[in-house]
Amino acid sequence: MYKNLVRPILFLFDPEKVHYFTFSLIKFLYSIPGGPFIFKTLFQVNDKRLERELFGLTFKNPVGLAAGLDKDGVLVNEMDALGFGFIEIGTLTPEPQPGNDKPRLFRLKSDKALINRMGFNNGGVKAGAERLRKRHPGILVGGNIGKNKWTANEEAYKDYEKCFEALYDCVDYFVVNVSSPNTPGLRALQEKGPLKEILNKLMIKSSSQSKPKSILLKIAPDLTEGQLDDIIEIVQETKIGGVIATNTTISRAGLLETTASLEKIGAGGLSGKPLLKQSTFVVKYLSEKSNKSFPIIAVGGIFSPEDAIEKLEAGAALVHLYTGFIYEGPTLIKAINKEILKRAR
């Protein structure tokens, strides 16, 4: 019903306006008497065989919501009811920021893709933390953190520390985002020097806590093999928990969308089906080259159960959905979990 009836109507309107309208609609449907029960009945798959033990946590299933969709953590309870095994919120920054000028979100329907240049629009880490403290118990949440646009790269580690401290008691793991293409200069933080500084400082903060929490690194799909080798070295040296592969791409190779249309859209990160092969390559490369020495959460181009299985077979421990969830709807989560159970027999 979603793909044949709901999506065609939603796709008639501005993508960002539809995003907020859909959020309001989901929240309303969940709030009516019996709403949570209906959500769980329609979309959840509960089976012990789906559970995964990682980062000292028990994930009820390996299908999570990627960061970027629910930046401020306003739909954590609702997304849990839709069947996600875990939810990643953010990217959150120390201070609220409006993000880049609109329009900044675009559909590429023929490519089953999105281009966004949102620019870390969020209400700030303190507001996000307060919201997360009110979520239902038992929901695993990852905190994706970044720097404010106006913070110089030399001072970036301070922003990550501020977010880390503010979120520490209300998330289950952290994700350092240095790979978004929509904040000027951010990707330069993926270089060995600045990246190790950020990760080492956060690891010191985490290890000083009575219950240390895992720190993951989200990387771009556009890194060279040499840069991926550096990532493996950095993960092993800093002893962070793992990697999320991958963020959006700045590449426009192989798209069906016309050159004129792409030029009109302009800059931004591409997500969706065109990212499938490259993100899987990155997952496989990291897994094999590191001898599976750290967990990988795979994200990029997952539109079917087969796409998710491909990521898991490439070496991922968990998967994230974003654009596929928008195009395919919430039944995708259930379909992936059912396929995993089918193959577990």
XYZ file of C-alpha atoms in Angstrom:
345
model
C 0.000 0.000 0.000
C 2.820 2.400 0.832
C 4.607 2.091 -2.523
C 1.435 2.076 -4.634
C -0.697 4.614 -2.811
C 1.061 6.592 -0.079
C 4.456 7.222 -1.679
C 3.120 8.556 -5.022
C 1.106 11.162 -3.124
C 3.964 12.140 -0.800
C 6.380 12.414 -3.721
C 4.207 15.095 -5.316
C 5.368 17.588 -2.696
C 8.588 19.236 -1.542
C 10.818 16.567 0.076
C 11.629 18.522 3.232
C 8.034 19.576 3.839
C 6.916 15.974 3.336
C 9.569 14.848 5.818
C 8.077 16.975 8.599
C 4.505 16.150 7.568
C 5.285 12.423 7.715
C 6.883 12.817 11.130
C 3.744 14.554 12.415
C 1.519 11.874 10.886
C 3.517 9.004 12.423
C 3.478 10.706 15.817
C -0.297 11.243 15.578
C -1.044 7.645 14.532
C 1.140 6.329 17.340
C -0.600 8.550 19.899
C -4.152 7.356 19.246
C -5.508 4.568 21.494
C -4.150 1.254 20.267
C -1.628 2.964 17.984
C 1.510 1.378 19.475
C -0.123 -2.075 19.410
C -1.077 -1.685 15.740
C 2.428 -0.510 14.823
C 4.038 -3.459 16.580
C 1.560 -5.977 15.164
C 2.024 -4.775 11.593
C 5.752 -4.192 11.505
C 7.727 -5.934 14.248
C 9.425 -9.320 14.058
C 10.439 -10.605 17.487
C 12.725 -13.615 17.548
C 15.744 -14.384 19.724
C 17.642 -15.513 16.628
C 17.680 -11.922 15.402
C 19.532 -10.652 18.461
C 23.100 -9.432 18.093
C 25.631 -8.828 20.873
C 27.931 -5.895 20.093
C 29.602 -3.071 22.028
C 28.430 -4.682 25.258
C 24.826 -4.218 24.089
C 22.051 -6.557 22.965
C 20.446 -5.433 19.705
C 17.009 -7.038 19.330
C 17.543 -7.226 15.564
C 20.318 -6.076 13.202
C 18.288 -3.481 11.267
C 18.729 0.081 12.512
C 17.627 3.552 11.491
C 20.550 5.579 10.157
C 21.362 9.039 11.443
C 19.969 11.948 9.493
C 16.320 10.963 9.382
C 15.469 11.709 13.014
C 18.147 14.270 13.782
C 16.656 15.523 17.048
C 15.309 12.238 18.391
C 11.637 13.190 18.157
C 10.390 9.793 16.899
C 12.488 7.309 18.861
C 9.518 5.476 20.409
C 7.652 5.434 17.111
C 10.611 4.137 15.090
C 11.146 1.411 17.647
C 7.496 0.373 17.236
C 8.011 0.204 13.456
C 10.465 -2.623 14.020
C 13.918 -1.081 14.049
C 16.384 -2.888 16.291
C 18.109 0.370 17.174
C 17.859 4.056 16.300
C 20.648 6.473 15.585
C 19.807 10.116 16.133
C 21.706 13.184 14.940
C 23.897 14.555 13.734
C 23.716 16.751 16.842
C 25.990 19.745 17.388
C 26.814 21.650 20.603
C 24.690 24.656 19.657
C 21.485 24.706 17.587
C 21.994 25.593 13.943
C 19.546 26.083 11.056
C 21.615 24.266 8.456
C 22.071 25.340 4.858
C 19.723 27.468 2.793
C 16.615 25.848 1.285
C 15.925 24.040 -0.960
C 18.411 21.477 0.323
C 16.756 18.092 -0.172
C 16.051 16.599 -3.600
C 14.625 13.354 -4.966
C 16.129 11.504 -7.913
C 13.179 9.201 -8.550
C 14.615 7.444 -11.590
C 17.717 6.567 -9.572
C 15.892 5.751 -6.313
C 18.126 8.292 -4.634
C 18.238 11.522 -2.671
C 20.627 14.447 -2.699
C 20.811 16.496 0.468
C 22.851 19.405 1.702
C 21.039 19.855 4.991
C 24.129 21.041 6.861
C 23.610 19.520 10.313
C 20.326 21.351 10.949
C 19.361 20.469 14.521
C 18.107 21.922 17.776
C 21.359 21.394 19.646
C 22.656 18.579 21.788
C 21.075 19.721 25.074
C 17.537 19.675 23.663
C 18.209 16.310 22.052
C 19.486 14.864 25.322
C 16.407 16.005 27.245
C 14.156 14.384 24.652
C 16.066 11.099 24.742
C 15.749 10.848 28.522
C 11.974 10.546 28.075
C 12.045 7.619 25.640
C 10.596 4.248 26.527
C 12.996 1.916 28.333
C 14.829 -0.765 26.374
C 15.271 1.201 23.142
C 18.892 1.253 21.972
C 19.942 4.665 20.694
C 23.180 5.790 19.090
C 24.252 9.418 19.336
C 25.739 10.776 16.108
C 27.757 13.900 16.908
C 29.435 16.642 14.896
C 30.817 20.141 15.027
C 29.048 23.435 14.517
C 29.563 25.019 11.126
C 31.392 28.027 12.571
C 33.848 25.995 14.645
C 37.334 25.922 13.116
C 38.737 22.465 12.422
C 41.575 23.133 14.863
C 38.961 23.478 17.616
C 36.640 20.736 16.343
C 37.591 18.257 19.060
C 36.035 20.595 21.637
C 32.656 20.392 19.894
C 32.794 16.596 19.849
C 33.695 16.584 23.537
C 30.767 18.877 24.386
C 28.321 16.624 22.549
C 29.858 13.532 24.133
C 29.442 14.919 27.632
C 25.887 16.153 27.068
C 24.678 12.845 25.613
C 26.650 10.405 27.733
C 23.885 9.354 30.098
C 21.151 9.089 27.457
C 22.650 7.162 24.497
C 24.047 3.643 24.266
C 26.912 4.309 21.851
C 28.446 7.247 19.997
C 29.186 7.946 16.355
C 31.767 10.527 15.310
C 30.630 12.113 12.053
C 33.502 13.640 10.091
C 32.241 12.454 6.716
C 29.262 14.633 5.803
C 29.971 16.612 2.622
C 27.594 19.399 3.662
C 29.638 21.200 6.325
C 32.578 23.110 4.820
C 35.917 21.511 5.660
C 34.409 18.704 7.747
C 35.801 15.878 5.623
C 39.312 17.197 6.201
C 38.898 15.817 9.732
C 39.102 12.317 8.227
C 42.852 12.840 7.798
C 44.947 10.830 10.267
C 46.167 13.667 12.490
C 42.935 15.485 13.336
C 40.896 12.280 13.375
C 43.177 10.553 15.869
C 43.091 13.646 18.081
C 39.289 13.631 18.212
C 38.993 9.886 18.775
C 41.749 9.707 21.389
C 40.231 12.541 23.411
C 36.806 10.900 23.347
C 38.262 7.515 24.274
C 39.948 9.091 27.303
C 36.627 10.609 28.365
C 34.793 7.317 27.884
C 37.369 5.220 29.719
C 37.152 7.550 32.721
C 33.471 6.653 33.176
C 32.281 3.796 35.370
C 30.528 2.337 32.321
C 32.531 3.200 29.172
C 30.527 3.458 25.952
C 31.640 2.448 22.491
C 32.675 5.096 19.988
C 32.199 4.430 16.286
C 33.484 6.347 13.287
C 31.278 7.121 10.280
C 33.275 7.343 7.059
C 32.679 8.515 3.506
C 32.328 6.142 0.550
C 34.712 8.304 -1.470
C 37.900 7.314 0.380
C 40.746 5.718 -1.574
C 42.081 2.303 -0.618
C 45.065 4.049 0.942
C 42.750 6.162 3.053
C 40.770 3.076 4.054
C 44.046 1.488 5.166
C 44.591 4.581 7.317
C 41.098 4.154 8.797
C 41.895 0.565 9.763
C 45.131 1.704 11.391
C 43.371 4.505 13.261
C 40.594 2.220 14.545
C 43.142 -0.294 15.790
C 45.396 2.337 17.351
C 42.671 4.299 19.103
C 40.748 1.139 20.038
C 37.369 2.650 19.175
C 34.405 0.303 18.878
C 34.015 0.119 15.115
C 33.058 1.831 11.849
C 29.872 2.869 10.075
C 30.292 2.525 6.324
C 29.201 4.690 4.648
C 27.921 8.241 4.610
C 26.634 9.931 1.435
C 28.794 10.346 -1.656
C 29.780 13.418 -3.645
C 30.049 11.288 -6.796
C 27.406 11.531 -9.520
C 28.747 8.671 -11.646
C 26.288 6.365 -13.401
C 23.116 8.268 -12.570
C 20.064 8.214 -14.849
C 19.185 11.792 -13.873
C 20.110 14.285 -16.588
C 23.234 16.392 -16.311
C 21.112 19.545 -16.559
C 18.940 18.430 -13.649
C 21.966 17.540 -11.522
C 23.559 20.918 -12.247
C 20.330 22.643 -11.213
C 20.286 20.706 -7.925
C 23.928 21.514 -7.233
C 26.110 20.279 -4.389
C 25.145 17.755 -1.754
C 25.539 14.191 -0.594
C 23.961 11.452 -2.691
C 22.272 8.537 -0.922
C 20.184 5.627 -2.108
C 20.407 2.818 -4.622
C 23.418 4.196 -6.579
C 25.487 3.911 -3.399
C 24.899 0.176 -2.939
C 27.965 -1.265 -4.667
C 30.491 1.303 -3.419
C 29.343 1.116 0.190
C 29.428 -2.690 0.042
C 32.936 -2.519 -1.402
C 34.044 -0.361 1.531
C 32.487 -2.770 4.034
C 34.162 -5.770 2.389
C 37.522 -4.001 2.115
C 37.555 -2.947 5.763
C 36.412 -6.358 6.952
C 38.956 -8.343 4.942
C 41.925 -5.989 5.311
C 41.418 -5.718 9.081
C 40.888 -9.461 9.426
C 37.488 -8.667 10.955
C 39.172 -6.983 13.902
C 36.299 -4.541 14.526
C 32.514 -4.451 13.909
C 31.065 -2.606 10.914
C 27.568 -1.147 10.570
C 26.716 -1.030 6.866
C 24.585 1.688 5.313
C 24.048 2.702 1.719
C 21.626 1.562 -0.975
C 19.669 -1.033 1.009
C 16.282 -1.326 -0.712
C 15.543 -5.038 -0.292
C 16.277 -8.003 1.983
C 18.830 -9.168 -0.576
C 20.674 -5.846 -0.364
C 20.888 -6.194 3.412
C 22.101 -9.795 3.189
C 24.767 -8.673 0.709
C 26.047 -6.182 3.294
C 26.054 -8.780 6.069
C 27.879 -11.293 3.883
C 30.437 -8.607 3.007
C 31.352 -8.395 6.678
C 28.814 -6.109 8.345
C 27.496 -6.969 11.792
C 24.484 -4.637 11.558
C 22.791 -2.582 8.844
C 21.260 0.886 8.698
C 18.366 2.126 6.567
C 17.687 5.670 5.418
C 16.809 6.326 1.769
C 15.537 2.779 1.280
C 13.166 3.321 4.190
C 11.806 6.455 2.479
C 11.332 4.751 -0.897
C 10.203 1.293 0.279
C 8.377 2.103 3.502
C 8.376 0.478 6.941
C 7.616 -3.027 5.633
C 11.249 -3.158 4.464
C 12.425 -3.615 8.069
C 10.148 -6.605 8.575
C 11.095 -8.116 5.208
C 14.820 -7.931 6.007
C 14.373 -9.533 9.418
C 12.207 -12.298 7.965
C 14.835 -13.043 5.327
C 17.560 -13.214 7.976
C 15.436 -15.693 9.960
C 14.748 -17.730 6.820
C 18.474 -18.088 6.191
C 19.166 -18.912 9.840
C 17.251 -22.199 9.634
